[in-house]
XYZ file of C-alpha atoms in Angstrom:
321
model
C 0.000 0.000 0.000
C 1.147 3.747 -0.681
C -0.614 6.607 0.022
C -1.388 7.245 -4.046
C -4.136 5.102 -3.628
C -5.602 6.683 -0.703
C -5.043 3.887 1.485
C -2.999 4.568 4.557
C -0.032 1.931 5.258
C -0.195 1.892 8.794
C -3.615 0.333 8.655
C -3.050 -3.812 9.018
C -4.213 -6.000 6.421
C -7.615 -7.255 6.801
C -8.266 -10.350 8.769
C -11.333 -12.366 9.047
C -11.150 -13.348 13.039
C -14.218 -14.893 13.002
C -15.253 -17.935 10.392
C -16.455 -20.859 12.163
C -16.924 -21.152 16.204
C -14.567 -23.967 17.690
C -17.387 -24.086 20.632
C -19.896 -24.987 17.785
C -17.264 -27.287 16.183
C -16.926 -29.168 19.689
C -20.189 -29.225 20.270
C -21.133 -30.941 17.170
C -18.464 -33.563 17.076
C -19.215 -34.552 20.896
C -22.704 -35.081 19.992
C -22.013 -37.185 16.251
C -19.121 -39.535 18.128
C -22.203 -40.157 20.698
C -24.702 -40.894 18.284
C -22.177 -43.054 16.341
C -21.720 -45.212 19.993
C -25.268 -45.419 20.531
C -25.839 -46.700 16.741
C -23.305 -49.385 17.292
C -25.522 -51.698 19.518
C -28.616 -51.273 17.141
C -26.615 -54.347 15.482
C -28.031 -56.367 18.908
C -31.544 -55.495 19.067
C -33.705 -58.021 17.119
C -36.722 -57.548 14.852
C -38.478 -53.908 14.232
C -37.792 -52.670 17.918
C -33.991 -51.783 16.226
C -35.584 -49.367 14.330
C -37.582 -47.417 16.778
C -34.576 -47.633 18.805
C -32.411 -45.990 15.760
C -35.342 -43.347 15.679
C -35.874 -42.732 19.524
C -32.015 -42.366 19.604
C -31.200 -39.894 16.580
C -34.479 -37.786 17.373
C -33.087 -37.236 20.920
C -29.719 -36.409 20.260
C -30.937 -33.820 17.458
C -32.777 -32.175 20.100
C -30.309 -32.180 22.539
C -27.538 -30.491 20.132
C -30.009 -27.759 19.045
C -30.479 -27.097 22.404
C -26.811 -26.516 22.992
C -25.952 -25.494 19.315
C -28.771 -22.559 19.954
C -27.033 -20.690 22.583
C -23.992 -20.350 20.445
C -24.973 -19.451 16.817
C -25.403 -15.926 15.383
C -28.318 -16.351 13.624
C -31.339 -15.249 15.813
C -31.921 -12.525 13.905
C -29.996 -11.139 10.875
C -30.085 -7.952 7.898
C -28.115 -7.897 5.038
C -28.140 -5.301 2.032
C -25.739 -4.649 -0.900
C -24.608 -0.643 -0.895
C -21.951 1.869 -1.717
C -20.023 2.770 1.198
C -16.489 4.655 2.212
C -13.551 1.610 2.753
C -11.947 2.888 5.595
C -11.530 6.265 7.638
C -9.211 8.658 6.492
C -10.037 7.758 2.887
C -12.016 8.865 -0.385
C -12.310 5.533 -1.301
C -15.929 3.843 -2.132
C -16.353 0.222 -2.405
C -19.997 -1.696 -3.577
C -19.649 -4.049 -0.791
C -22.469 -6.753 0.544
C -22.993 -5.849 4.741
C -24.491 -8.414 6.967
C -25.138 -8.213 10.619
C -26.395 -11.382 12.354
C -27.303 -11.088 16.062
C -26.613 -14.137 18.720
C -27.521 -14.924 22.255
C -23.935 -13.697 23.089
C -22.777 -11.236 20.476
C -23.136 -10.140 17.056
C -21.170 -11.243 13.959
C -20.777 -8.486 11.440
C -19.490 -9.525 7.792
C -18.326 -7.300 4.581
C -17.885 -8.721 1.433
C -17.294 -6.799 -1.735
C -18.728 -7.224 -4.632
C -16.776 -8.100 -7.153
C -14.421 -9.549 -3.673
C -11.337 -7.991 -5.231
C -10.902 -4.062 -5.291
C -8.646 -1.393 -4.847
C -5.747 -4.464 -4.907
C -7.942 -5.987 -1.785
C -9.497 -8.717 -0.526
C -12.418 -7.545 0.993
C -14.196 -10.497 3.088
C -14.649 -9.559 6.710
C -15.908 -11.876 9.072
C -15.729 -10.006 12.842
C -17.748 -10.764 16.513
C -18.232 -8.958 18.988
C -19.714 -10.057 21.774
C -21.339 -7.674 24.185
C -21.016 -9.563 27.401
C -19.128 -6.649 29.435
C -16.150 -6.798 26.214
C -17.722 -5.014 23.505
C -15.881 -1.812 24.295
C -12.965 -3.421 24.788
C -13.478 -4.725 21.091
C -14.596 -2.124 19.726
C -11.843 -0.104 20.515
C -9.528 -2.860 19.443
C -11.210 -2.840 15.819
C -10.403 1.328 15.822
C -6.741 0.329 16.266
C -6.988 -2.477 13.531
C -8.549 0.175 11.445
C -11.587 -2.254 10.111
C -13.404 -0.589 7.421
C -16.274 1.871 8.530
C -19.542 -0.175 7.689
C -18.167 -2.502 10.185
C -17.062 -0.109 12.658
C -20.532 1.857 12.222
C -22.410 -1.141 13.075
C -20.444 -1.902 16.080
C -20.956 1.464 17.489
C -24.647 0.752 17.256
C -24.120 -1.635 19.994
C -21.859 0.068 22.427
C -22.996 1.738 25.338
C -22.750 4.784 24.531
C -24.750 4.717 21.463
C -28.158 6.234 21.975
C -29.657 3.493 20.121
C -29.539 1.467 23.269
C -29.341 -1.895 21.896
C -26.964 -3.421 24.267
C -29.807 -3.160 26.769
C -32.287 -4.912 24.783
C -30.430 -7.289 23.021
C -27.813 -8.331 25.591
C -31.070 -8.736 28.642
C -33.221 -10.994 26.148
C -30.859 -12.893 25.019
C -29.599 -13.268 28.519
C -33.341 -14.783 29.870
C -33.733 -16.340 26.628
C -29.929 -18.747 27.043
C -31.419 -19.306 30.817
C -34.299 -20.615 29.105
C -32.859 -22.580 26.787
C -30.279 -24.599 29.679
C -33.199 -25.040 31.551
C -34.682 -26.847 28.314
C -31.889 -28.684 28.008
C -31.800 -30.102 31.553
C -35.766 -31.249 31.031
C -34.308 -33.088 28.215
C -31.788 -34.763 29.927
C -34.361 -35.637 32.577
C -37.006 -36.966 30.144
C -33.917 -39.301 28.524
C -33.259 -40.977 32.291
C -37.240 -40.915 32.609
C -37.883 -42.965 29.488
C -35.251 -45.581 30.722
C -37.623 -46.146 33.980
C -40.950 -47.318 34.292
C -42.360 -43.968 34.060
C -43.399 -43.110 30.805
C -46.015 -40.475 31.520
C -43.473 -38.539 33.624
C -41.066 -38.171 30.794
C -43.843 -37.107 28.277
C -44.285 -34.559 31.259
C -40.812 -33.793 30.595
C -41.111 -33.277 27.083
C -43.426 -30.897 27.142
C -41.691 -28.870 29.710
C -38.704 -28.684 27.252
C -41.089 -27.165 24.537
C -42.308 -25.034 27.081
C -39.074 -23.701 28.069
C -37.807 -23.664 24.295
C -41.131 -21.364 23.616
C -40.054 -19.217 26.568
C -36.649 -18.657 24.932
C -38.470 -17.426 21.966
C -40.808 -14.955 23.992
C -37.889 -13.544 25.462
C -35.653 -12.778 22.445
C -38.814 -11.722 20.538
C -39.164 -8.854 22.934
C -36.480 -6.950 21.229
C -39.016 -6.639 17.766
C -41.612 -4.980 20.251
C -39.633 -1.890 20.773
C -38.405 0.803 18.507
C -35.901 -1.037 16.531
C -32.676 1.377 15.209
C -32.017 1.702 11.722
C -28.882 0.979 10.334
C -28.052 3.281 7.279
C -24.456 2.798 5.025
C -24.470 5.102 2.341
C -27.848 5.518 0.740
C -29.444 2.357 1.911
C -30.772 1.162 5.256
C -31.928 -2.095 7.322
C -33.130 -3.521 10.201
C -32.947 -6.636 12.042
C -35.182 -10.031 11.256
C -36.205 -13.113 13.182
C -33.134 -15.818 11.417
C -32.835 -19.260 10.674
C -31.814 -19.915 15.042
C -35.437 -18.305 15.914
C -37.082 -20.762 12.695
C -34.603 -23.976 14.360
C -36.102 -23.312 17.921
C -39.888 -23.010 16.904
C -39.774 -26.396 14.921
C -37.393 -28.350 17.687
C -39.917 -26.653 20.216
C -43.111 -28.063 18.442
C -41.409 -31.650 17.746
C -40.733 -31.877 21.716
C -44.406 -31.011 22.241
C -45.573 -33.476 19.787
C -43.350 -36.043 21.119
C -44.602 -35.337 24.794
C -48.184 -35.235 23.580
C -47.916 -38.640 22.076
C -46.257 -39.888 25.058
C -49.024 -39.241 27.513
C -51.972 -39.859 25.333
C -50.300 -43.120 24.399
C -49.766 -44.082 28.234
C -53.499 -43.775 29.369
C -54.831 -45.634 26.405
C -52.738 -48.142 25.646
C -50.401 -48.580 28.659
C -48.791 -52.116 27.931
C -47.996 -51.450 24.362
C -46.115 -47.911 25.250
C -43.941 -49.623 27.814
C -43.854 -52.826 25.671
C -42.358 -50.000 22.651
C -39.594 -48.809 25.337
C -38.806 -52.224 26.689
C -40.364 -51.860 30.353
C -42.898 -53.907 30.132
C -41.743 -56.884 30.999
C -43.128 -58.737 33.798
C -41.051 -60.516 36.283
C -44.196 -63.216 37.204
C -44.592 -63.518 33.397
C -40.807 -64.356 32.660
C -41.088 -66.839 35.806
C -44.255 -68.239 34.044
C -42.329 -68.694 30.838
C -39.358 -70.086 32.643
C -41.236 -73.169 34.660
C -44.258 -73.585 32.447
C -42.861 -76.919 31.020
C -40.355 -79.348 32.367
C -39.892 -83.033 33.342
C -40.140 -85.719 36.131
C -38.037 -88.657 36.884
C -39.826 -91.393 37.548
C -37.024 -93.518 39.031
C -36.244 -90.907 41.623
C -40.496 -90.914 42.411
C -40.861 -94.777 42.989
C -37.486 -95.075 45.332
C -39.611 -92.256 47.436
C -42.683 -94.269 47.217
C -40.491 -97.835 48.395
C -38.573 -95.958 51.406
C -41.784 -94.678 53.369
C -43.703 -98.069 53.824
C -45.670 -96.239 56.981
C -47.398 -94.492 54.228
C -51.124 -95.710 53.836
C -52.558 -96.088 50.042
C -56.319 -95.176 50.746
C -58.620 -97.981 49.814
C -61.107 -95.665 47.896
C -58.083 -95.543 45.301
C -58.993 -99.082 44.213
């Protein structure tokens, strides 16, 4: 860089410090090396129970990683617009650039992309977070000193404290209750898995439903921020605001499959009761097994007449003959 091109030098090349979560990464590859254990004893369950099992087991773990997976993605809401905007401060220079914003639980992950991606001899493909848990300033000052370009830098600012937007306060409290909500969730699931294992089926369809409830809770409490003035973000000549993203759209269906699953569970245990825990392998009776085990068997006769020789007190009754 030289300053012909109206580009200081002193600003760093750009860096995108923010692709792909390792959290998310570990999250997901706990949860597939589980469901790949759990798949390996379907091999040893006979007849059409293995695939229930294969279903029951799959259908749970996807529900339990959404449950995690949702308190760490950046997709609860999102905007995204393509505009003319200045590159960077200090400079004349005007790129046609795509901006996204996409608002987590945690943070926000801004991105820039230009369109074409190669101009003024740059790269530009920007990928930053911030996260707004008592670091934002902190980070936003940081990107000042990295000198990121200024539709990233003027979103930021939106989200600072001292913006007079205010939407720290109303993103960073909602999405606060609505993570609470969403561990809580989590720990109904756990509790409905141990449930199902036990002879209490109708408890863990109780379960169940409490997870939906808790997952709908999440989504009342992150929907609040739609209910108040929203700020409008404007780069260049264009302007957007914030939707419900593909995180809220995840949460509403996993939400409605818990209810349907908790639904089925307890209309299924008052009328048919034997078939429900017959279908999760409870239902087994120990007098029935003990029924199987002695209902047929043998006598030996030899053993019966040397009892019959060796008590000669015993008395035949006369009516026998």
């Amino acid at each position: 860089m030289t300053f012909y091109d109206d580009i200081y030098p002193f600003y760093p090349s750009q860096r995108t410090s923010f692709i792909f979560s390792g959290r998310l990464l570990t999250i997901i590859l706990v949860f597939l090396v589980l469901t790949v254990s759990l798949l390996l004893i379907l091999p040893g369950i006979r007849g059409r129970t293995r695939l229930f099992w294969m279903f029951r087991i799959i259908t749970s773990l996807f529900i339990g990683v959404v449950l995690v997976v949702l308190n760490y993605t950046n997709s609860w809401a999102e905007a995204r617009m393509t505009t003319n905007a200045t590159y960077k401060s200090f400079s004349n220079a005007v790129i046609n650039a795509e901006v996204g914003l996409h608002v987590g639980l945690y943070g926000i992950n801004v991105t820039l992309r230009g369109t074409p991606m190669v101009q003024f001899n740059e790269t530009i493909n920007y990928n930053e977070m911030f996260s707004w848990h008592d670091t934002i300033e902190e980070e936003y000052k940081e990107a000042l000193e990295r000198g990121l370009p200024n539709p990233i830098l003027y979103i930021a600012e939106k989200f600072t404290l001292s913006s007079p937007c205010g939407l720290i306060f109303q993103y960073r409290y909602s999405g606060r209750f609505a993570s609470a909500t969403l561990w809580t969730a989590f720990c109904c699931w756990v509790l409905a898995n141990i449930l199902f294992s036990m002879p209490v089926i109708l408890y863990a369809g109780y379960m169940m439903m409490a997870t939906a409830a808790f997952i709908f809770f999440s989504m009342v409490s992150f929907s609040t921020i739609m209910n108040v003035p929203r700020c409008v973000f404007s780069i260049g000549t264009d302007s957007f605001v914030t939707e419900f993203s593909h995180s809220f759209w995840l949460a509403l269906a996993t939400g409605v499959l818990c209810a349907i699953i908790g639904i089925l569970v307890v209309a299924f245990n008052f009328l048919m009761p034997e078939k429900i825990k017959a279908a999760f392998s409870i239902g087994v009776d120990g007098c029935e097994d003990e029924d199987d085990f002695y209902g047929e068997g043998f006598l030996n006769s030899v053993f019966l007449d040397g009892a019959m020789i060796s008590s000669p007190t015993s008395k035949i009754p006369t009516e026998l003959f």
